[in-house]
CSV table of C-alpha atoms in Angstrom, one decimal:
chain,number,residue,atom,x,y,z
H,235,UNK,CA,2.6,79.0,88.4
H,236,UNK,CA,1.9,82.7,88.3
H,237,UNK,CA,3.5,83.3,91.7
H,238,UNK,CA,6.6,81.3,90.6
H,239,UNK,CA,6.9,83.4,87.4
H,240,UNK,CA,6.5,86.6,89.3
H,241,UNK,CA,9.3,85.6,91.8
H,242,UNK,CA,11.7,83.7,89.5
H,243,UNK,CA,11.6,85.2,86.0
H,244,UNK,CA,13.7,88.2,85.2
H,245,UNK,CA,11.1,90.1,83.2
H,246,UNK,CA,7.3,90.2,82.6
H,247,UNK,CA,5.6,86.9,81.9
H,248,UNK,CA,2.8,87.1,79.4
H,249,UNK,CA,-0.2,84.8,80.1
H,250,UNK,CA,-1.8,83.6,76.9
H,251,UNK,CA,-4.9,81.7,75.8
H,252,UNK,CA,-4.6,78.6,73.7
H,253,UNK,CA,-3.9,79.1,70.0
H,254,UNK,CA,-3.3,82.8,70.4
H,255,UNK,CA,-0.8,83.4,67.5
H,256,UNK,CA,0.5,86.8,68.6
H,257,UNK,CA,1.9,85.6,71.9
H,258,UNK,CA,2.6,82.0,71.1
H,259,UNK,CA,4.9,82.9,68.1
H,260,UNK,CA,8.2,82.7,70.1
H,261,UNK,CA,7.3,79.3,71.5
H,262,UNK,CA,6.1,78.0,68.1
H,263,UNK,CA,9.3,79.2,66.4
H,264,UNK,CA,11.4,77.3,69.0
H,265,UNK,CA,9.4,74.2,68.6
H,266,UNK,CA,9.7,74.3,64.8
H,267,UNK,CA,13.5,74.6,65.1
H,268,UNK,CA,13.6,71.7,67.6
H,269,UNK,CA,11.6,69.5,65.3
H,270,UNK,CA,13.9,70.3,62.3
H,271,UNK,CA,17.0,69.7,64.4
H,272,UNK,CA,15.7,66.3,65.7
H,273,UNK,CA,14.6,65.2,62.3
H,274,UNK,CA,18.0,66.0,60.9
H,275,UNK,CA,19.9,64.4,63.7
H,276,UNK,CA,17.7,61.3,64.4
H,277,UNK,CA,15.5,60.7,61.4
H,278,UNK,CA,12.8,58.2,62.6
H,279,UNK,CA,14.7,57.0,65.6
H,280,UNK,CA,12.6,56.3,68.7
H,281,UNK,CA,15.6,55.9,71.1
H,282,UNK,CA,14.6,58.0,74.1
H,283,UNK,CA,18.2,58.5,75.3
H,284,UNK,CA,19.2,59.9,71.9
H,285,UNK,CA,16.1,62.1,71.9
H,286,UNK,CA,16.9,63.5,75.3
H,287,UNK,CA,20.5,64.2,74.5
H,288,UNK,CA,19.6,66.0,71.3
H,289,UNK,CA,16.8,68.0,72.9
H,290,UNK,CA,19.3,69.1,75.7
H,291,UNK,CA,21.8,70.1,73.0
H,292,UNK,CA,19.2,72.1,71.1
H,293,UNK,CA,17.9,73.8,74.2
H,294,UNK,CA,21.4,74.8,75.3
H,295,UNK,CA,21.9,76.3,71.9
H,296,UNK,CA,18.5,78.0,71.7
H,297,UNK,CA,18.6,79.4,75.3
H,298,UNK,CA,22.2,80.7,75.2
H,299,UNK,CA,22.9,81.6,71.6
H,300,UNK,CA,19.8,82.7,69.7
H,301,UNK,CA,18.7,86.3,70.0
H,302,UNK,CA,14.9,86.8,70.0
H,303,UNK,CA,14.1,89.7,67.7
H,304,UNK,CA,11.4,91.2,69.9
H,305,UNK,CA,13.4,91.3,73.1
H,306,UNK,CA,16.9,91.7,71.5
H,307,UNK,CA,18.3,89.2,74.0
H,308,UNK,CA,18.9,85.5,74.4
H,309,UNK,CA,16.3,83.6,76.4
H,310,UNK,CA,18.8,82.6,79.2
H,311,UNK,CA,19.8,86.2,79.7
H,312,UNK,CA,16.2,87.4,79.7
H,313,UNK,CA,14.9,84.8,82.2
H,314,UNK,CA,17.9,83.8,84.3
H,315,UNK,CA,19.9,87.0,84.1
H,316,UNK,CA,23.0,85.3,82.7
H,317,UNK,CA,24.2,83.1,79.8
H,318,UNK,CA,25.5,79.6,80.7
H,319,UNK,CA,29.2,79.7,79.8
H,320,UNK,CA,29.5,76.0,79.2
H,321,UNK,CA,26.7,75.6,76.6
H,322,UNK,CA,29.1,75.7,73.6
H,323,UNK,CA,31.5,73.1,74.9
H,324,UNK,CA,28.6,70.7,75.8
H,325,UNK,CA,27.1,71.2,72.3
H,326,UNK,CA,30.3,70.5,70.4
H,327,UNK,CA,31.0,67.4,72.5
H,328,UNK,CA,27.4,66.1,72.3
H,329,UNK,CA,27.4,66.5,68.5
H,330,UNK,CA,31.0,65.0,68.3
H,331,UNK,CA,32.3,67.9,66.5
H,332,UNK,CA,35.6,68.4,68.4
H,333,UNK,CA,37.7,67.7,65.3
H,334,UNK,CA,35.9,70.5,63.4
H,335,UNK,CA,35.0,73.1,66.0
H,336,UNK,CA,37.6,74.2,68.6
H,337,UNK,CA,36.4,73.9,72.2
H,338,UNK,CA,39.0,76.2,73.7
H,339,UNK,CA,38.1,79.1,71.4
H,340,UNK,CA,34.4,80.2,71.2
H,341,UNK,CA,33.7,81.7,67.8
H,342,UNK,CA,33.0,85.4,67.4
H,343,UNK,CA,29.4,86.3,68.0
H,344,UNK,CA,28.8,83.1,70.1
H,345,UNK,CA,28.6,83.9,73.9
Protein backbone atom coordinates (compact mmCIF):
# COMPACT_ATOMS: atom_id res chain seq x y z
CA UNK A 1 0.00 0.00 0.00
CA UNK A 2 2.79 2.39 0.89
CA UNK A 3 4.50 1.86 -2.49
CA UNK A 4 1.17 2.38 -4.32
CA UNK A 5 0.55 5.65 -2.48
CA UNK A 6 4.06 6.91 -3.15
CA UNK A 7 3.72 6.15 -6.88
CA UNK A 8 0.07 7.02 -7.46
CA UNK A 9 -1.03 9.83 -5.15
CA UNK A 10 -0.26 13.41 -6.09
CA UNK A 11 0.87 14.61 -2.69
CA UNK A 12 2.20 13.26 0.57
CA UNK A 13 0.30 10.41 2.19
CA UNK A 14 0.08 10.58 5.98
CA UNK A 15 0.17 7.21 7.72
CA UNK A 16 -1.89 7.17 10.89
CA UNK A 17 -2.53 4.97 13.84
CA UNK A 18 -6.04 3.85 14.70
CA UNK A 19 -8.20 6.44 16.50
CA UNK A 20 -5.70 9.26 16.02
CA UNK A 21 -8.01 12.30 15.87
CA UNK A 22 -5.61 14.84 14.41
CA UNK A 23 -5.00 12.88 11.22
CA UNK A 24 -8.29 11.03 10.95
CA UNK A 25 -10.40 14.22 10.99
CA UNK A 26 -10.82 14.57 7.20
CA UNK A 27 -11.94 10.97 6.81
CA UNK A 28 -14.24 11.21 9.80
CA UNK A 29 -15.80 14.38 8.39
CA UNK A 30 -16.42 12.70 5.01
CA UNK A 31 -17.99 9.66 6.70
CA UNK A 32 -20.31 11.83 8.81
CA UNK A 33 -21.47 13.67 5.70
CA UNK A 34 -22.04 10.38 3.87
CA UNK A 35 -24.08 8.99 6.76
CA UNK A 36 -26.25 12.12 6.87
CA UNK A 37 -26.76 11.99 3.09
CA UNK A 38 -27.70 8.30 3.11
CA UNK A 39 -30.08 8.74 6.03
CA UNK A 40 -31.77 11.63 4.25
CA UNK A 41 -32.00 9.80 0.91
CA UNK A 42 -32.73 6.26 2.04
CA UNK A 43 -34.08 6.31 5.57
CA UNK A 44 -33.91 2.72 6.79
CA UNK A 45 -33.72 1.11 3.33
CA UNK A 46 -31.46 -1.92 3.00
CA UNK A 47 -31.59 -2.06 -0.80
CA UNK A 48 -27.95 -2.54 -1.81
CA UNK A 49 -28.42 -1.09 -5.32
CA UNK A 50 -29.91 2.12 -3.89
CA UNK A 51 -27.12 2.27 -1.30
CA UNK A 52 -24.42 1.85 -3.96
CA UNK A 53 -25.95 4.49 -6.27
CA UNK A 54 -26.26 7.01 -3.46
CA UNK A 55 -22.75 6.34 -2.17
CA UNK A 56 -21.40 6.87 -5.71
CA UNK A 57 -23.33 10.15 -6.01
CA UNK A 58 -22.04 11.42 -2.67
CA UNK A 59 -18.46 10.42 -3.44
CA UNK A 60 -18.66 12.20 -6.82
CA UNK A 61 -19.82 15.34 -5.00
CA UNK A 62 -17.33 15.05 -2.15
CA UNK A 63 -14.29 14.30 -4.32
CA UNK A 64 -15.00 16.91 -7.00
CA UNK A 65 -16.84 19.78 -5.28
CA UNK A 66 -15.90 20.07 -1.61
CA UNK A 67 -12.83 22.05 -0.71
CA UNK A 68 -10.86 20.68 2.22
CA UNK A 69 -9.91 23.60 4.47
CA UNK A 70 -6.45 22.32 5.36
CA UNK A 71 -5.32 21.65 1.78
CA UNK A 72 -7.45 24.36 0.10
CA UNK A 73 -8.21 21.98 -2.76
CA UNK A 74 -10.78 19.36 -3.65
CA UNK A 75 -9.78 15.73 -3.02
CA UNK A 76 -9.84 14.72 -6.72
CA UNK A 77 -7.51 17.55 -7.66
CA UNK A 78 -5.19 16.75 -4.79
CA UNK A 79 -4.94 13.00 -5.39
CA UNK A 80 -5.56 12.56 -9.13
CA UNK A 81 -4.36 15.93 -10.33
CA UNK A 82 -7.68 16.85 -11.99
CA UNK A 83 -11.40 17.25 -11.31
CA UNK A 84 -13.82 14.88 -13.06
CA UNK A 85 -15.83 17.10 -15.44
CA UNK A 86 -18.86 14.77 -15.52
CA UNK A 87 -19.53 14.56 -11.78
CA UNK A 88 -22.21 17.29 -11.70
CA UNK A 89 -24.25 15.79 -14.56
CA UNK A 90 -24.11 12.32 -12.98
CA UNK A 91 -25.20 13.74 -9.61
CA UNK A 92 -28.17 15.66 -11.04
CA UNK A 93 -29.34 12.64 -13.06
CA UNK A 94 -28.91 10.18 -10.20
CA UNK A 95 -30.88 12.39 -7.82
CA UNK A 96 -33.49 12.98 -10.58
CA UNK A 97 -33.18 16.76 -10.32
CA UNK A 98 -33.08 17.59 -14.05
CA UNK A 99 -36.27 19.67 -13.79
CA UNK A 100 -34.77 21.82 -11.01
CA UNK A 101 -31.04 21.98 -11.78
CA UNK A 102 -29.82 22.63 -15.34
CA UNK A 103 -27.36 20.06 -16.63
CA UNK A 104 -26.06 22.15 -19.53
CA UNK A 105 -24.99 24.99 -17.22
CA UNK A 106 -22.85 24.18 -14.18
CA UNK A 107 -23.55 26.73 -11.40
CA UNK A 108 -20.97 29.32 -10.39
CA UNK A 109 -18.47 27.93 -7.89
CA UNK A 110 -19.12 24.32 -8.95
CA UNK A 111 -16.30 22.84 -11.00
